[in-house]
């Protein structure tokens, strides 16, 4: 039987060897204020056991991890139709790249690069009259925490520096692939990225995927088995931008990163794990977070492969 607490304690005790090598995201000024030595790990098993260490209960800006939640909401509501407007192939390009969009006529490569997530949020706005409240309700229900909120300072800071995301949205609108007002769309998008959650919150939320689409908080099915499989497939091929192949190679779990330094990942039928370390590598993924997850799956000798 695996002693998960001992595994994560050992990994965090070795953390000095992989801290201080990355760079905190500063293109959103409010994100740059986080202290670089934050480090947390939380593991939740589908059988209800939980393990955590370090800063696992300190909320941080989940940024692009939110793309999994909005995608789940939209796929749960409109199903396969979404894939007419967003692809599901790895992009091989940075998360905020514009280059593929012109060749591919405004259809983003996948829902986890910014362009794809912006289309998903656009569809979510068409589905829900109060989209920001709907996102909060969804995340609170799967994380089992009614105190989850948007960090409005981060949302405003991102909104004030959103020229590139605005450009992506207007460009896609010119191809007919954005249906709502772009200013309003980017406001909702900046808020979803500014969701403030801890590693413990994220691991509880990601149990939804480990639990094959049934919310473990109340046993209500939110996604079909097939939808859950497909979300997992997209997480494992596209969840880490142009580092997705390397993440699969080193870690071997479906998951999603954010430029706040968080990563949430899961093993179907078994567990969810979240890590937070704000320093990023050149791909915009948590440098220590990937190291920790690689050590974790190496130590427990399990992955999806
Ligand atoms: N809010 C960020 C952005 O749109 C999200 C990017 C990320 O976490 N990779 O630029």
PDB file of C-alpha atoms in Angstrom, residues 35-228:
ATOM      1  CA  UNK A  35       6.426  35.190  -3.354  1.00  0.00           C
ATOM      2  CA  UNK A  36       8.502  32.792  -5.407  1.00  0.00           C
ATOM      3  CA  UNK A  37       9.149  30.266  -2.648  1.00  0.00           C
ATOM      4  CA  UNK A  38       5.528  29.182  -2.244  1.00  0.00           C
ATOM      5  CA  UNK A  39       5.239  25.434  -2.583  1.00  0.00           C
ATOM      6  CA  UNK A  40       2.247  23.212  -1.956  1.00  0.00           C
ATOM      7  CA  UNK A  41       1.076  19.714  -2.833  1.00  0.00           C
ATOM      8  CA  UNK A  42      -2.355  18.139  -2.270  1.00  0.00           C
ATOM      9  CA  UNK A  43      -3.380  14.595  -3.192  1.00  0.00           C
ATOM     10  CA  UNK A  44      -7.003  13.420  -3.011  1.00  0.00           C
ATOM     11  CA  UNK A  45      -7.957   9.810  -3.571  1.00  0.00           C
ATOM     12  CA  UNK A  46     -11.329   8.795  -4.966  1.00  0.00           C
ATOM     13  CA  UNK A  47     -11.809   6.708  -1.809  1.00  0.00           C
ATOM     14  CA  UNK A  48     -11.927   9.952   0.213  1.00  0.00           C
ATOM     15  CA  UNK A  49      -8.421   9.990   1.682  1.00  0.00           C
ATOM     16  CA  UNK A  50      -6.537  13.300   1.441  1.00  0.00           C
ATOM     17  CA  UNK A  51      -2.869  14.162   1.856  1.00  0.00           C
ATOM     18  CA  UNK A  52      -1.208  17.562   1.743  1.00  0.00           C
ATOM     19  CA  UNK A  53       1.997  19.381   2.550  1.00  0.00           C
ATOM     20  CA  UNK A  54       3.519  22.870   2.373  1.00  0.00           C
ATOM     21  CA  UNK A  55       1.312  25.737   1.170  1.00  0.00           C
ATOM     22  CA  UNK A  56      -1.480  23.392   0.066  1.00  0.00           C
ATOM     23  CA  UNK A  57      -4.238  25.510   1.620  1.00  0.00           C
ATOM     24  CA  UNK A  58      -3.144  28.937   0.394  1.00  0.00           C
ATOM     25  CA  UNK A  59      -5.308  30.162  -2.511  1.00  0.00           C
ATOM     26  CA  UNK A  60      -3.548  31.363  -5.661  1.00  0.00           C
ATOM     27  CA  UNK A  61      -4.535  32.471  -9.129  1.00  0.00           C
ATOM     28  CA  UNK A  62      -5.401  29.329 -11.084  1.00  0.00           C
ATOM     29  CA  UNK A  63      -5.149  31.077 -14.472  1.00  0.00           C
ATOM     30  CA  UNK A  64      -5.360  28.545 -17.325  1.00  0.00           C
ATOM     31  CA  UNK A  65      -6.402  25.642 -15.099  1.00  0.00           C
ATOM     32  CA  UNK A  66      -9.808  27.376 -15.291  1.00  0.00           C
ATOM     33  CA  UNK A  67      -9.932  26.380 -18.968  1.00  0.00           C
ATOM     34  CA  UNK A  68     -10.714  22.803 -17.897  1.00  0.00           C
ATOM     35  CA  UNK A  69     -13.692  23.976 -15.818  1.00  0.00           C
ATOM     36  CA  UNK A  70     -15.230  26.190 -18.509  1.00  0.00           C
ATOM     37  CA  UNK A  71     -14.669  23.446 -21.095  1.00  0.00           C
ATOM     38  CA  UNK A  72     -16.415  20.963 -18.800  1.00  0.00           C
ATOM     39  CA  UNK A  73     -19.392  23.307 -18.452  1.00  0.00           C
ATOM     40  CA  UNK A  74     -19.710  23.849 -22.200  1.00  0.00           C
ATOM     41  CA  UNK A  75     -19.104  20.223 -23.222  1.00  0.00           C
ATOM     42  CA  UNK A  76     -21.603  19.146 -20.557  1.00  0.00           C
ATOM     43  CA  UNK A  77     -24.181  21.517 -22.063  1.00  0.00           C
ATOM     44  CA  UNK A  78     -23.663  21.333 -25.846  1.00  0.00           C
ATOM     45  CA  UNK A  79     -21.596  18.166 -26.251  1.00  0.00           C
ATOM     46  CA  UNK A  80     -19.928  17.382 -29.549  1.00  0.00           C
ATOM     47  CA  UNK A  81     -21.133  20.565 -31.289  1.00  0.00           C
ATOM     48  CA  UNK A  82     -18.297  22.473 -29.634  1.00  0.00           C
ATOM     49  CA  UNK A  83     -15.752  20.683 -31.819  1.00  0.00           C
ATOM     50  CA  UNK A  84     -17.062  22.498 -34.916  1.00  0.00           C
ATOM     51  CA  UNK A  85     -15.545  25.701 -33.547  1.00  0.00           C
ATOM     52  CA  UNK A  86     -12.442  24.465 -31.661  1.00  0.00           C
ATOM     53  CA  UNK A  87      -9.976  21.743 -32.654  1.00  0.00           C
ATOM     54  CA  UNK A  88      -8.414  19.099 -30.461  1.00  0.00           C
ATOM     55  CA  UNK A  89      -4.869  18.828 -31.725  1.00  0.00           C
ATOM     56  CA  UNK A  90      -1.747  19.945 -29.871  1.00  0.00           C
ATOM     57  CA  UNK A  91      -0.672  23.354 -31.153  1.00  0.00           C
ATOM     58  CA  UNK A  92       3.097  23.125 -30.764  1.00  0.00           C
ATOM     59  CA  UNK A  93       2.965  26.877 -30.209  1.00  0.00           C
ATOM     60  CA  UNK A  94       2.962  29.111 -27.109  1.00  0.00           C
ATOM     61  CA  UNK A  95      -0.363  29.498 -25.277  1.00  0.00           C
ATOM     62  CA  UNK A  96      -0.980  33.045 -26.529  1.00  0.00           C
ATOM     63  CA  UNK A  97       0.198  32.582 -30.105  1.00  0.00           C
ATOM     64  CA  UNK A  98      -1.684  34.147 -33.030  1.00  0.00           C
ATOM     65  CA  UNK A  99       0.132  32.476 -35.897  1.00  0.00           C
ATOM     66  CA  UNK A 100      -1.995  29.375 -36.536  1.00  0.00           C
ATOM     67  CA  UNK A 101      -5.298  31.228 -36.405  1.00  0.00           C
ATOM     68  CA  UNK A 102      -5.069  32.802 -39.845  1.00  0.00           C
ATOM     69  CA  UNK A 103      -4.134  29.539 -41.595  1.00  0.00           C
ATOM     70  CA  UNK A 104      -6.888  27.702 -39.776  1.00  0.00           C
ATOM     71  CA  UNK A 105      -9.553  30.323 -40.493  1.00  0.00           C
ATOM     72  CA  UNK A 106     -10.238  31.394 -36.937  1.00  0.00           C
ATOM     73  CA  UNK A 107     -10.688  27.848 -35.568  1.00  0.00           C
ATOM     74  CA  UNK A 108      -8.216  27.492 -32.674  1.00  0.00           C
ATOM     75  CA  UNK A 109      -6.168  24.303 -32.454  1.00  0.00           C
ATOM     76  CA  UNK A 110      -7.492  23.246 -29.049  1.00  0.00           C
ATOM     77  CA  UNK A 111      -9.491  24.553 -26.062  1.00  0.00           C
ATOM     78  CA  UNK A 112      -6.455  25.014 -23.803  1.00  0.00           C
ATOM     79  CA  UNK A 113      -4.505  27.613 -25.770  1.00  0.00           C
ATOM     80  CA  UNK A 114      -5.870  31.090 -25.104  1.00  0.00           C
ATOM     81  CA  UNK A 115      -7.695  31.368 -28.445  1.00  0.00           C
ATOM     82  CA  UNK A 116      -9.507  28.074 -27.856  1.00  0.00           C
ATOM     83  CA  UNK A 117     -10.416  28.926 -24.284  1.00  0.00           C
ATOM     84  CA  UNK A 118     -11.772  32.292 -25.423  1.00  0.00           C
ATOM     85  CA  UNK A 119     -14.113  30.499 -27.882  1.00  0.00           C
ATOM     86  CA  UNK A 120     -15.231  28.170 -25.071  1.00  0.00           C
ATOM     87  CA  UNK A 121     -15.945  31.142 -22.798  1.00  0.00           C
ATOM     88  CA  UNK A 122     -17.845  32.802 -25.658  1.00  0.00           C
ATOM     89  CA  UNK A 123     -20.117  29.720 -25.888  1.00  0.00           C
ATOM     90  CA  UNK A 124     -20.503  29.708 -22.115  1.00  0.00           C
ATOM     91  CA  UNK A 125     -21.687  33.340 -22.242  1.00  0.00           C
ATOM     92  CA  UNK A 126     -24.301  32.326 -24.823  1.00  0.00           C
ATOM     93  CA  UNK A 127     -25.494  29.537 -22.496  1.00  0.00           C
ATOM     94  CA  UNK A 128     -25.604  31.386 -19.180  1.00  0.00           C
ATOM     95  CA  UNK A 129     -27.161  34.844 -18.653  1.00  0.00           C
ATOM     96  CA  UNK A 130     -24.834  35.390 -15.642  1.00  0.00           C
ATOM     97  CA  UNK A 131     -21.631  33.658 -16.759  1.00  0.00           C
ATOM     98  CA  UNK A 132     -19.331  34.780 -13.922  1.00  0.00           C
ATOM     99  CA  UNK A 133     -21.812  33.523 -11.324  1.00  0.00           C
ATOM    100  CA  UNK A 134     -22.309  30.273 -13.270  1.00  0.00           C
ATOM    101  CA  UNK A 135     -18.542  29.604 -13.339  1.00  0.00           C
ATOM    102  CA  UNK A 136     -18.295  30.282  -9.589  1.00  0.00           C
ATOM    103  CA  UNK A 137     -21.249  27.975  -8.890  1.00  0.00           C
ATOM    104  CA  UNK A 138     -19.724  25.173 -10.961  1.00  0.00           C
ATOM    105  CA  UNK A 139     -16.265  25.414  -9.410  1.00  0.00           C
ATOM    106  CA  UNK A 140     -17.639  25.687  -5.872  1.00  0.00           C
ATOM    107  CA  UNK A 141     -19.844  22.663  -6.388  1.00  0.00           C
ATOM    108  CA  UNK A 142     -17.052  20.387  -7.623  1.00  0.00           C
ATOM    109  CA  UNK A 143     -14.461  21.703  -5.140  1.00  0.00           C
ATOM    110  CA  UNK A 144     -16.938  21.518  -2.258  1.00  0.00           C
ATOM    111  CA  UNK A 145     -15.956  25.001  -1.104  1.00  0.00           C
ATOM    112  CA  UNK A 146     -18.473  27.862  -1.103  1.00  0.00           C
ATOM    113  CA  UNK A 147     -15.719  30.368  -0.268  1.00  0.00           C
ATOM    114  CA  UNK A 148     -14.024  30.243  -3.658  1.00  0.00           C
ATOM    115  CA  UNK A 149     -13.992  33.710  -5.260  1.00  0.00           C
ATOM    116  CA  UNK A 150     -12.422  35.687  -8.034  1.00  0.00           C
ATOM    117  CA  UNK A 151      -9.341  37.679  -7.062  1.00  0.00           C
ATOM    118  CA  UNK A 152     -10.615  40.944  -8.499  1.00  0.00           C
ATOM    119  CA  UNK A 153      -7.200  42.630  -8.308  1.00  0.00           C
ATOM    120  CA  UNK A 154      -5.776  39.949 -10.587  1.00  0.00           C
ATOM    121  CA  UNK A 155      -8.825  40.117 -12.887  1.00  0.00           C
ATOM    122  CA  UNK A 156      -8.507  43.901 -13.246  1.00  0.00           C
ATOM    123  CA  UNK A 157      -4.741  43.706 -13.716  1.00  0.00           C
ATOM    124  CA  UNK A 158      -5.179  41.113 -16.464  1.00  0.00           C
ATOM    125  CA  UNK A 159      -8.033  43.079 -18.036  1.00  0.00           C
ATOM    126  CA  UNK A 160      -5.787  46.157 -18.224  1.00  0.00           C
ATOM    127  CA  UNK A 161      -3.090  44.117 -19.977  1.00  0.00           C
ATOM    128  CA  UNK A 162      -5.283  42.016 -22.239  1.00  0.00           C
ATOM    129  CA  UNK A 163      -4.358  43.489 -25.628  1.00  0.00           C
ATOM    130  CA  UNK A 164      -3.195  40.155 -26.974  1.00  0.00           C
ATOM    131  CA  UNK A 165      -6.273  38.246 -25.826  1.00  0.00           C
ATOM    132  CA  UNK A 166      -8.478  41.041 -27.216  1.00  0.00           C
ATOM    133  CA  UNK A 167      -6.624  40.729 -30.528  1.00  0.00           C
ATOM    134  CA  UNK A 168      -7.215  36.953 -30.581  1.00  0.00           C
ATOM    135  CA  UNK A 169     -10.919  37.454 -29.891  1.00  0.00           C
ATOM    136  CA  UNK A 170     -11.422  40.181 -32.515  1.00  0.00           C
ATOM    137  CA  UNK A 171      -9.494  38.147 -35.071  1.00  0.00           C
ATOM    138  CA  UNK A 172     -11.684  35.092 -34.457  1.00  0.00           C
ATOM    139  CA  UNK A 173     -14.783  37.294 -34.558  1.00  0.00           C
ATOM    140  CA  UNK A 174     -13.800  38.355 -38.076  1.00  0.00           C
ATOM    141  CA  UNK A 175     -14.160  34.667 -39.043  1.00  0.00           C
ATOM    142  CA  UNK A 176     -17.552  34.430 -37.310  1.00  0.00           C
ATOM    143  CA  UNK A 177     -16.205  32.238 -34.515  1.00  0.00           C
ATOM    144  CA  UNK A 178     -16.997  34.653 -31.647  1.00  0.00           C
ATOM    145  CA  UNK A 179     -20.672  35.412 -31.070  1.00  0.00           C
ATOM    146  CA  UNK A 180     -20.640  37.865 -28.164  1.00  0.00           C
ATOM    147  CA  UNK A 181     -19.272  41.337 -27.459  1.00  0.00           C
ATOM    148  CA  UNK A 182     -15.467  41.069 -27.231  1.00  0.00           C
ATOM    149  CA  UNK A 183     -15.052  43.490 -24.293  1.00  0.00           C
ATOM    150  CA  UNK A 184     -17.553  41.511 -22.246  1.00  0.00           C
ATOM    151  CA  UNK A 185     -16.027  38.213 -23.343  1.00  0.00           C
ATOM    152  CA  UNK A 186     -12.503  39.177 -22.279  1.00  0.00           C
ATOM    153  CA  UNK A 187     -13.852  40.474 -18.975  1.00  0.00           C
ATOM    154  CA  UNK A 188     -15.375  37.041 -18.233  1.00  0.00           C
ATOM    155  CA  UNK A 189     -12.212  35.301 -19.466  1.00  0.00           C
ATOM    156  CA  UNK A 190     -10.000  37.452 -17.199  1.00  0.00           C
ATOM    157  CA  UNK A 191     -12.242  36.625 -14.261  1.00  0.00           C
ATOM    158  CA  UNK A 192     -12.153  32.863 -14.832  1.00  0.00           C
ATOM    159  CA  UNK A 193      -8.334  33.063 -14.943  1.00  0.00           C
ATOM    160  CA  UNK A 194      -8.424  35.055 -11.671  1.00  0.00           C
ATOM    161  CA  UNK A 195     -10.263  32.313  -9.775  1.00  0.00           C
ATOM    162  CA  UNK A 196      -8.449  31.957  -6.486  1.00  0.00           C
ATOM    163  CA  UNK A 197      -8.103  28.341  -5.336  1.00  0.00           C
ATOM    164  CA  UNK A 198      -5.700  26.320  -3.218  1.00  0.00           C
ATOM    165  CA  UNK A 199      -4.058  23.006  -4.108  1.00  0.00           C
ATOM    166  CA  UNK A 200      -6.604  21.320  -1.813  1.00  0.00           C
ATOM    167  CA  UNK A 201      -9.487  22.993  -3.709  1.00  0.00           C
ATOM    168  CA  UNK A 202      -8.016  22.003  -7.068  1.00  0.00           C
ATOM    169  CA  UNK A 203      -7.433  18.390  -6.103  1.00  0.00           C
ATOM    170  CA  UNK A 204     -10.995  18.083  -4.841  1.00  0.00           C
ATOM    171  CA  UNK A 205     -12.265  19.651  -8.077  1.00  0.00           C
ATOM    172  CA  UNK A 206     -10.142  17.349 -10.250  1.00  0.00           C
ATOM    173  CA  UNK A 207     -11.572  14.321  -8.489  1.00  0.00           C
ATOM    174  CA  UNK A 208     -14.527  14.916 -10.825  1.00  0.00           C
ATOM    175  CA  UNK A 209     -12.333  13.659 -13.683  1.00  0.00           C
ATOM    176  CA  UNK A 210     -10.683  10.891 -11.644  1.00  0.00           C
ATOM    177  CA  UNK A 211     -14.207   9.842 -10.649  1.00  0.00           C
ATOM    178  CA  UNK A 212     -15.192   9.495 -14.341  1.00  0.00           C
ATOM    179  CA  UNK A 213     -17.570  12.455 -14.443  1.00  0.00           C
ATOM    180  CA  UNK A 214     -19.433  11.997 -11.148  1.00  0.00           C
ATOM    181  CA  UNK A 215     -19.062  14.867  -8.670  1.00  0.00           C
ATOM    182  CA  UNK A 216     -17.560  13.180  -5.616  1.00  0.00           C
ATOM    183  CA  UNK A 217     -18.982  15.920  -3.379  1.00  0.00           C
ATOM    184  CA  UNK A 218     -22.583  14.801  -3.911  1.00  0.00           C
ATOM    185  CA  UNK A 219     -22.454  11.788  -6.277  1.00  0.00           C
ATOM    186  CA  UNK A 220     -24.248  13.706  -9.049  1.00  0.00           C
ATOM    187  CA  UNK A 221     -23.089  12.865 -12.588  1.00  0.00           C
ATOM    188  CA  UNK A 222     -21.935  16.055 -14.338  1.00  0.00           C
ATOM    189  CA  UNK A 223     -20.177  14.606 -17.386  1.00  0.00           C
ATOM    190  CA  UNK A 224     -20.834  11.338 -19.213  1.00  0.00           C
ATOM    191  CA  UNK A 225     -18.089   8.695 -19.131  1.00  0.00           C
ATOM    192  CA  UNK A 226     -17.421   9.467 -22.768  1.00  0.00           C
ATOM    193  CA  UNK A 227     -17.162  13.236 -22.191  1.00  0.00           C
ATOM    194  CA  UNK A 228     -14.801  12.621 -19.278  1.00  0.00           C
TER     195      UNK A 228
END
